[in-house]
């Protein structure tokens, strides 16, 4: 039996303030206005200490709201416009939904997680809604879990961890230290200084270099389609992995976090057959002391590019620290300008940048460890599925005394055995590297993870894996089904050439390029040709480049001369 009721909680305290949004807030607001709410809203579950009265749990939540300005923040804006300002209230109210049961399901934590997930479904109204949707899951009046969904405009996963630690401290009767981390308005002011603006400009240059030269997608291969996937959560728990990680760090002198990032990048690049690993590393923009414990949304990617052109794991580890630090230093940017730059560069390059690999190390954040009984090593458990705009998403929750990772992978690219094998392969790599340096050429034998087989039709063009036949099919479809033949001229350094038979319909290279670019999202194996050759009719031998070359050319060009 379940009884549900709502408690309205009044708060007062703090100063009413107003100012511009931060770059991170603008970034997440942009996503919130574009994406489905259940995909962009976040959630968390906090176990309630045994014996905590409902009133005490709610009083501690009220104290959190007074303590942290982000929780008292709304974003006024005119209809149809994105918010540019934030307002911090000095008083107000929020609600707590109490879901009281006579008995919880056997998987009580999983049930609480489902309650929190339900709170993600509805869109937060930025101009008026409180930034947390809070439920207390109780048994016979005694709270057992706090299940909450959060607006990504006011908090991120790191901020929720800080809130949980503060909440537990309040319940324990501790006097919390004064808040010294940046508030959102503090951060906005710092970003507007000359130094902050210079950092933003440097970040744009860092991103542009990688997007111009790196692979357009790590998972450019057969089966990689669409821009959103539904994937099951996999959780790895391994004491063996934690011991091996510590031994690698001891043997090499590297930081455990850098060792783990290096091993993960090595395995991703090995599996994808890429010469570099390009990955988004979101929490790494909290590496500055004033941001580490900021209750705010500091959700801007650090974009890591790690060159795999070294012979061994130790050599890769030596490069990884500098590459990671370079990424962290360039994770503060104007998101609107960033995406304008990405659109311009990818139009010129003829690609679509895919944020399909994400590594989020939150192991240094305060959180209750997920304890459990000893399991056979390494233990991999499957959990609920969710829709993600990535192909591989990894969260690092603990590195000692247990290595605990959460991972979601595209089921079209990994069978269940392969996805579990990727995680166990990571442990095997750490164990091998704990003893001696590991040649990168030996990763298949060491880890059991095999590189993808793309087939003979695939080739590497401009740093990216491409299927010329797929390029031809997509370009033909984008132009209404006209005959198209694509030739690989990569050996001559020219990339792809597309021959298009337009019939009696006038067609320019710029129109062909614009049509292909519109069709690119969700097709990482497609890269636009460097040259479009327009002819009237297809030759009899339409599959032979030589036959197309003998035809009279109506028009030809790169197609990048103007934006359509």
PDB file of C-alpha atoms in Angstrom, residues 102-290:
ATOM      1  CA  UNK A 102       4.133  -0.234   3.877  1.00  0.00           C
ATOM      2  CA  UNK A 103       6.905  -2.200   2.176  1.00  0.00           C
ATOM      3  CA  UNK A 104       9.464  -1.434  -0.543  1.00  0.00           C
ATOM      4  CA  UNK A 105      10.214  -3.764  -3.483  1.00  0.00           C
ATOM      5  CA  UNK A 106      13.175  -6.164  -3.076  1.00  0.00           C
ATOM      6  CA  UNK A 107      15.395  -3.867  -5.150  1.00  0.00           C
ATOM      7  CA  UNK A 108      14.662  -0.774  -3.072  1.00  0.00           C
ATOM      8  CA  UNK A 109      17.493   1.295  -4.526  1.00  0.00           C
ATOM      9  CA  UNK A 110      16.405   0.438  -8.069  1.00  0.00           C
ATOM     10  CA  UNK A 111      12.853   1.458  -7.220  1.00  0.00           C
ATOM     11  CA  UNK A 112      14.063   4.800  -5.798  1.00  0.00           C
ATOM     12  CA  UNK A 113      16.048   5.335  -8.987  1.00  0.00           C
ATOM     13  CA  UNK A 114      12.879   4.798 -11.029  1.00  0.00           C
ATOM     14  CA  UNK A 115      11.068   7.399  -8.900  1.00  0.00           C
ATOM     15  CA  UNK A 116      13.860   9.896  -9.576  1.00  0.00           C
ATOM     16  CA  UNK A 117      13.830   9.094 -13.301  1.00  0.00           C
ATOM     17  CA  UNK A 118      10.108   9.841 -13.517  1.00  0.00           C
ATOM     18  CA  UNK A 119      10.899  13.372 -12.398  1.00  0.00           C
ATOM     19  CA  UNK A 120      13.036  13.856 -15.529  1.00  0.00           C
ATOM     20  CA  UNK A 121      10.142  13.455 -17.957  1.00  0.00           C
ATOM     21  CA  UNK A 122       8.646  16.949 -17.694  1.00  0.00           C
ATOM     22  CA  UNK A 123      10.440  20.034 -18.965  1.00  0.00           C
ATOM     23  CA  UNK A 124      11.623  22.577 -16.376  1.00  0.00           C
ATOM     24  CA  UNK A 125      10.216  26.052 -16.987  1.00  0.00           C
ATOM     25  CA  UNK A 126      13.357  28.087 -16.688  1.00  0.00           C
ATOM     26  CA  UNK A 127      11.657  31.349 -15.750  1.00  0.00           C
ATOM     27  CA  UNK A 128       9.726  30.025 -12.758  1.00  0.00           C
ATOM     28  CA  UNK A 129      10.412  26.415 -11.725  1.00  0.00           C
ATOM     29  CA  UNK A 130      12.432  25.411  -8.676  1.00  0.00           C
ATOM     30  CA  UNK A 131      15.499  23.553  -9.972  1.00  0.00           C
ATOM     31  CA  UNK A 132      14.922  20.300  -8.073  1.00  0.00           C
ATOM     32  CA  UNK A 133      11.985  17.878  -8.087  1.00  0.00           C
ATOM     33  CA  UNK A 134      12.311  16.125  -4.753  1.00  0.00           C
ATOM     34  CA  UNK A 135      10.609  12.931  -3.578  1.00  0.00           C
ATOM     35  CA  UNK A 136      11.076  11.228  -0.216  1.00  0.00           C
ATOM     36  CA  UNK A 137      10.658   7.457  -0.512  1.00  0.00           C
ATOM     37  CA  UNK A 138       9.502   6.271   2.929  1.00  0.00           C
ATOM     38  CA  UNK A 139       8.409   3.106   4.717  1.00  0.00           C
ATOM     39  CA  UNK A 140       5.767   3.517   7.428  1.00  0.00           C
ATOM     40  CA  UNK A 141       6.570   7.223   7.678  1.00  0.00           C
ATOM     41  CA  UNK A 142      10.351   6.780   7.868  1.00  0.00           C
ATOM     42  CA  UNK A 143      12.269   8.196   4.876  1.00  0.00           C
ATOM     43  CA  UNK A 144      14.653   5.735   3.204  1.00  0.00           C
ATOM     44  CA  UNK A 145      15.736   7.580   0.029  1.00  0.00           C
ATOM     45  CA  UNK A 146      15.718  11.072  -1.417  1.00  0.00           C
ATOM     46  CA  UNK A 147      14.907  10.652  -5.128  1.00  0.00           C
ATOM     47  CA  UNK A 148      15.365  13.827  -7.099  1.00  0.00           C
ATOM     48  CA  UNK A 149      15.413  15.108 -10.649  1.00  0.00           C
ATOM     49  CA  UNK A 150      17.289  18.316 -11.423  1.00  0.00           C
ATOM     50  CA  UNK A 151      17.333  21.061 -13.995  1.00  0.00           C
ATOM     51  CA  UNK A 152      20.659  20.927 -15.819  1.00  0.00           C
ATOM     52  CA  UNK A 153      20.602  24.739 -15.906  1.00  0.00           C
ATOM     53  CA  UNK A 154      21.275  24.946 -12.152  1.00  0.00           C
ATOM     54  CA  UNK A 155      23.215  21.766 -11.279  1.00  0.00           C
ATOM     55  CA  UNK A 156      25.300  19.033 -12.852  1.00  0.00           C
ATOM     56  CA  UNK A 157      26.276  15.594 -11.540  1.00  0.00           C
ATOM     57  CA  UNK A 158      29.211  17.059  -9.613  1.00  0.00           C
ATOM     58  CA  UNK A 159      26.992  19.665  -7.977  1.00  0.00           C
ATOM     59  CA  UNK A 160      24.497  16.998  -6.901  1.00  0.00           C
ATOM     60  CA  UNK A 161      27.345  15.129  -5.183  1.00  0.00           C
ATOM     61  CA  UNK A 162      28.315  18.282  -3.274  1.00  0.00           C
ATOM     62  CA  UNK A 163      24.683  18.790  -2.274  1.00  0.00           C
ATOM     63  CA  UNK A 164      24.430  15.228  -1.000  1.00  0.00           C
ATOM     64  CA  UNK A 165      27.527  15.650   1.163  1.00  0.00           C
ATOM     65  CA  UNK A 166      26.225  18.936   2.589  1.00  0.00           C
ATOM     66  CA  UNK A 167      22.803  17.402   3.250  1.00  0.00           C
ATOM     67  CA  UNK A 168      24.314  14.467   5.131  1.00  0.00           C
ATOM     68  CA  UNK A 169      26.444  16.882   7.147  1.00  0.00           C
ATOM     69  CA  UNK A 170      23.374  18.885   8.123  1.00  0.00           C
ATOM     70  CA  UNK A 171      21.548  15.727   9.204  1.00  0.00           C
ATOM     71  CA  UNK A 172      24.541  14.757  11.327  1.00  0.00           C
ATOM     72  CA  UNK A 173      24.384  18.133  13.082  1.00  0.00           C
ATOM     73  CA  UNK A 174      27.711  19.365  11.722  1.00  0.00           C
ATOM     74  CA  UNK A 175      28.356  23.064  11.178  1.00  0.00           C
ATOM     75  CA  UNK A 176      29.166  23.386   7.491  1.00  0.00           C
ATOM     76  CA  UNK A 177      32.086  25.596   6.468  1.00  0.00           C
ATOM     77  CA  UNK A 178      31.342  28.811   4.625  1.00  0.00           C
ATOM     78  CA  UNK A 179      30.864  28.468   0.876  1.00  0.00           C
ATOM     79  CA  UNK A 180      34.080  29.563  -0.820  1.00  0.00           C
ATOM     80  CA  UNK A 181      33.525  28.009  -4.257  1.00  0.00           C
ATOM     81  CA  UNK A 182      32.255  30.165  -7.094  1.00  0.00           C
ATOM     82  CA  UNK A 183      28.524  30.815  -7.135  1.00  0.00           C
ATOM     83  CA  UNK A 184      27.022  31.025 -10.634  1.00  0.00           C
ATOM     84  CA  UNK A 185      27.084  34.840 -10.510  1.00  0.00           C
ATOM     85  CA  UNK A 186      30.683  34.813  -9.252  1.00  0.00           C
ATOM     86  CA  UNK A 187      31.666  32.594 -12.178  1.00  0.00           C
ATOM     87  CA  UNK A 188      29.799  34.777 -14.676  1.00  0.00           C
ATOM     88  CA  UNK A 189      31.715  37.812 -13.419  1.00  0.00           C
ATOM     89  CA  UNK A 190      35.050  35.972 -13.691  1.00  0.00           C
ATOM     90  CA  UNK A 191      34.255  34.822 -17.229  1.00  0.00           C
ATOM     91  CA  UNK A 192      33.624  38.441 -18.280  1.00  0.00           C
ATOM     92  CA  UNK A 193      37.082  39.625 -17.184  1.00  0.00           C
ATOM     93  CA  UNK A 194      39.818  40.098 -19.830  1.00  0.00           C
ATOM     94  CA  UNK A 195      41.480  36.905 -18.598  1.00  0.00           C
ATOM     95  CA  UNK A 196      38.227  34.964 -18.811  1.00  0.00           C
ATOM     96  CA  UNK A 197      37.587  36.196 -22.344  1.00  0.00           C
ATOM     97  CA  UNK A 198      41.130  35.211 -23.398  1.00  0.00           C
ATOM     98  CA  UNK A 199      40.568  31.703 -22.024  1.00  0.00           C
ATOM     99  CA  UNK A 200      37.355  31.422 -23.997  1.00  0.00           C
ATOM    100  CA  UNK A 201      39.107  32.451 -27.219  1.00  0.00           C
ATOM    101  CA  UNK A 202      41.909  29.948 -26.589  1.00  0.00           C
ATOM    102  CA  UNK A 203      39.313  27.221 -26.032  1.00  0.00           C
ATOM    103  CA  UNK A 204      37.712  27.925 -29.403  1.00  0.00           C
ATOM    104  CA  UNK A 205      41.099  27.605 -31.109  1.00  0.00           C
ATOM    105  CA  UNK A 206      41.786  24.307 -29.310  1.00  0.00           C
ATOM    106  CA  UNK A 207      38.455  22.847 -30.398  1.00  0.00           C
ATOM    107  CA  UNK A 208      38.845  24.088 -33.967  1.00  0.00           C
ATOM    108  CA  UNK A 209      42.232  22.417 -34.346  1.00  0.00           C
ATOM    109  CA  UNK A 210      40.842  19.035 -33.257  1.00  0.00           C
ATOM    110  CA  UNK A 211      37.653  19.315 -35.303  1.00  0.00           C
ATOM    111  CA  UNK A 212      39.629  20.289 -38.413  1.00  0.00           C
ATOM    112  CA  UNK A 213      42.140  17.456 -38.147  1.00  0.00           C
ATOM    113  CA  UNK A 214      40.822  14.638 -35.956  1.00  0.00           C
ATOM    114  CA  UNK A 215      38.414  11.841 -36.873  1.00  0.00           C
ATOM    115  CA  UNK A 216      34.902  13.183 -37.420  1.00  0.00           C
ATOM    116  CA  UNK A 217      33.576  10.258 -35.361  1.00  0.00           C
ATOM    117  CA  UNK A 218      35.353   7.582 -33.341  1.00  0.00           C
ATOM    118  CA  UNK A 219      32.707   5.006 -34.235  1.00  0.00           C
ATOM    119  CA  UNK A 220      32.570   5.449 -38.012  1.00  0.00           C
ATOM    120  CA  UNK A 221      31.794   1.861 -38.951  1.00  0.00           C
ATOM    121  CA  UNK A 222      29.006  -0.417 -40.212  1.00  0.00           C
ATOM    122  CA  UNK A 223      25.995  -0.226 -37.904  1.00  0.00           C
ATOM    123  CA  UNK A 224      26.716   3.255 -36.583  1.00  0.00           C
ATOM    124  CA  UNK A 225      23.545   5.132 -37.491  1.00  0.00           C
ATOM    125  CA  UNK A 226      21.348   7.763 -35.852  1.00  0.00           C
ATOM    126  CA  UNK A 227      22.136  10.538 -33.424  1.00  0.00           C
ATOM    127  CA  UNK A 228      20.520   9.020 -30.327  1.00  0.00           C
ATOM    128  CA  UNK A 229      20.686   5.482 -28.982  1.00  0.00           C
ATOM    129  CA  UNK A 230      18.938   3.553 -26.247  1.00  0.00           C
ATOM    130  CA  UNK A 231      21.507   1.639 -24.229  1.00  0.00           C
ATOM    131  CA  UNK A 232      21.521  -0.479 -21.084  1.00  0.00           C
ATOM    132  CA  UNK A 233      23.692   0.578 -18.201  1.00  0.00           C
ATOM    133  CA  UNK A 234      26.569  -1.732 -17.348  1.00  0.00           C
ATOM    134  CA  UNK A 235      28.292  -1.418 -13.975  1.00  0.00           C
ATOM    135  CA  UNK A 236      31.744  -2.854 -13.365  1.00  0.00           C
ATOM    136  CA  UNK A 237      32.915  -3.520  -9.800  1.00  0.00           C
ATOM    137  CA  UNK A 238      36.405  -4.921  -9.433  1.00  0.00           C
ATOM    138  CA  UNK A 239      38.822  -5.004  -6.513  1.00  0.00           C
ATOM    139  CA  UNK A 240      41.327  -6.619  -8.854  1.00  0.00           C
ATOM    140  CA  UNK A 241      41.009  -3.620 -11.154  1.00  0.00           C
ATOM    141  CA  UNK A 242      41.548  -1.178  -8.273  1.00  0.00           C
ATOM    142  CA  UNK A 243      44.652  -3.044  -7.089  1.00  0.00           C
ATOM    143  CA  UNK A 244      46.037  -3.158 -10.632  1.00  0.00           C
ATOM    144  CA  UNK A 245      45.346   0.555 -11.149  1.00  0.00           C
ATOM    145  CA  UNK A 246      47.286   1.390  -7.977  1.00  0.00           C
ATOM    146  CA  UNK A 247      50.193  -0.832  -9.055  1.00  0.00           C
ATOM    147  CA  UNK A 248      50.370   0.778 -12.515  1.00  0.00           C
ATOM    148  CA  UNK A 249      50.444   4.213 -10.892  1.00  0.00           C
ATOM    149  CA  UNK A 250      53.203   3.054  -8.525  1.00  0.00           C
ATOM    150  CA  UNK A 251      55.256   1.467 -11.325  1.00  0.00           C
ATOM    151  CA  UNK A 252      54.998   4.408 -13.721  1.00  0.00           C
ATOM    152  CA  UNK A 253      54.718   7.351 -11.340  1.00  0.00           C
ATOM    153  CA  UNK A 254      51.467   8.408 -13.020  1.00  0.00           C
ATOM    154  CA  UNK A 255      48.330   9.580 -11.262  1.00  0.00           C
ATOM    155  CA  UNK A 256      45.677   6.838 -10.979  1.00  0.00           C
ATOM    156  CA  UNK A 257      43.141   9.053 -12.766  1.00  0.00           C
ATOM    157  CA  UNK A 258      45.528   9.585 -15.688  1.00  0.00           C
ATOM    158  CA  UNK A 259      46.419   5.887 -15.798  1.00  0.00           C
ATOM    159  CA  UNK A 260      42.744   4.941 -16.019  1.00  0.00           C
ATOM    160  CA  UNK A 261      42.033   7.559 -18.689  1.00  0.00           C
ATOM    161  CA  UNK A 262      45.021   6.316 -20.700  1.00  0.00           C
ATOM    162  CA  UNK A 263      43.901   2.688 -20.502  1.00  0.00           C
ATOM    163  CA  UNK A 264      40.357   3.611 -21.500  1.00  0.00           C
ATOM    164  CA  UNK A 265      41.527   5.742 -24.456  1.00  0.00           C
ATOM    165  CA  UNK A 266      43.892   2.997 -25.599  1.00  0.00           C
ATOM    166  CA  UNK A 267      41.068   0.455 -25.588  1.00  0.00           C
ATOM    167  CA  UNK A 268      38.584   2.766 -27.355  1.00  0.00           C
ATOM    168  CA  UNK A 269      41.095   3.624 -30.092  1.00  0.00           C
ATOM    169  CA  UNK A 270      42.047  -0.050 -30.428  1.00  0.00           C
ATOM    170  CA  UNK A 271      38.411  -1.138 -30.738  1.00  0.00           C
ATOM    171  CA  UNK A 272      37.603   1.582 -33.297  1.00  0.00           C
ATOM    172  CA  UNK A 273      40.793   1.214 -35.315  1.00  0.00           C
ATOM    173  CA  UNK A 274      41.570   4.916 -34.932  1.00  0.00           C
ATOM    174  CA  UNK A 275      44.988   6.558 -34.814  1.00  0.00           C
ATOM    175  CA  UNK A 276      43.846   8.929 -32.065  1.00  0.00           C
ATOM    176  CA  UNK A 277      41.222   8.973 -29.343  1.00  0.00           C
ATOM    177  CA  UNK A 278      38.977  12.033 -29.362  1.00  0.00           C
ATOM    178  CA  UNK A 279      36.695  12.146 -26.338  1.00  0.00           C
ATOM    179  CA  UNK A 280      34.620  14.597 -24.334  1.00  0.00           C
ATOM    180  CA  UNK A 281      35.728  14.751 -20.694  1.00  0.00           C
ATOM    181  CA  UNK A 282      32.990  16.832 -19.007  1.00  0.00           C
ATOM    182  CA  UNK A 283      33.914  16.956 -15.306  1.00  0.00           C
ATOM    183  CA  UNK A 284      37.484  17.940 -16.029  1.00  0.00           C
ATOM    184  CA  UNK A 285      36.534  21.592 -16.244  1.00  0.00           C
ATOM    185  CA  UNK A 286      36.270  21.523 -12.418  1.00  0.00           C
ATOM    186  CA  UNK A 287      40.038  21.191 -12.035  1.00  0.00           C
ATOM    187  CA  UNK A 288      40.315  24.794 -10.733  1.00  0.00           C
ATOM    188  CA  UNK A 289      40.009  24.972  -6.901  1.00  0.00           C
ATOM    189  CA  UNK A 290      37.205  27.575  -6.954  1.00  0.00           C
TER     190      UNK A 290
END
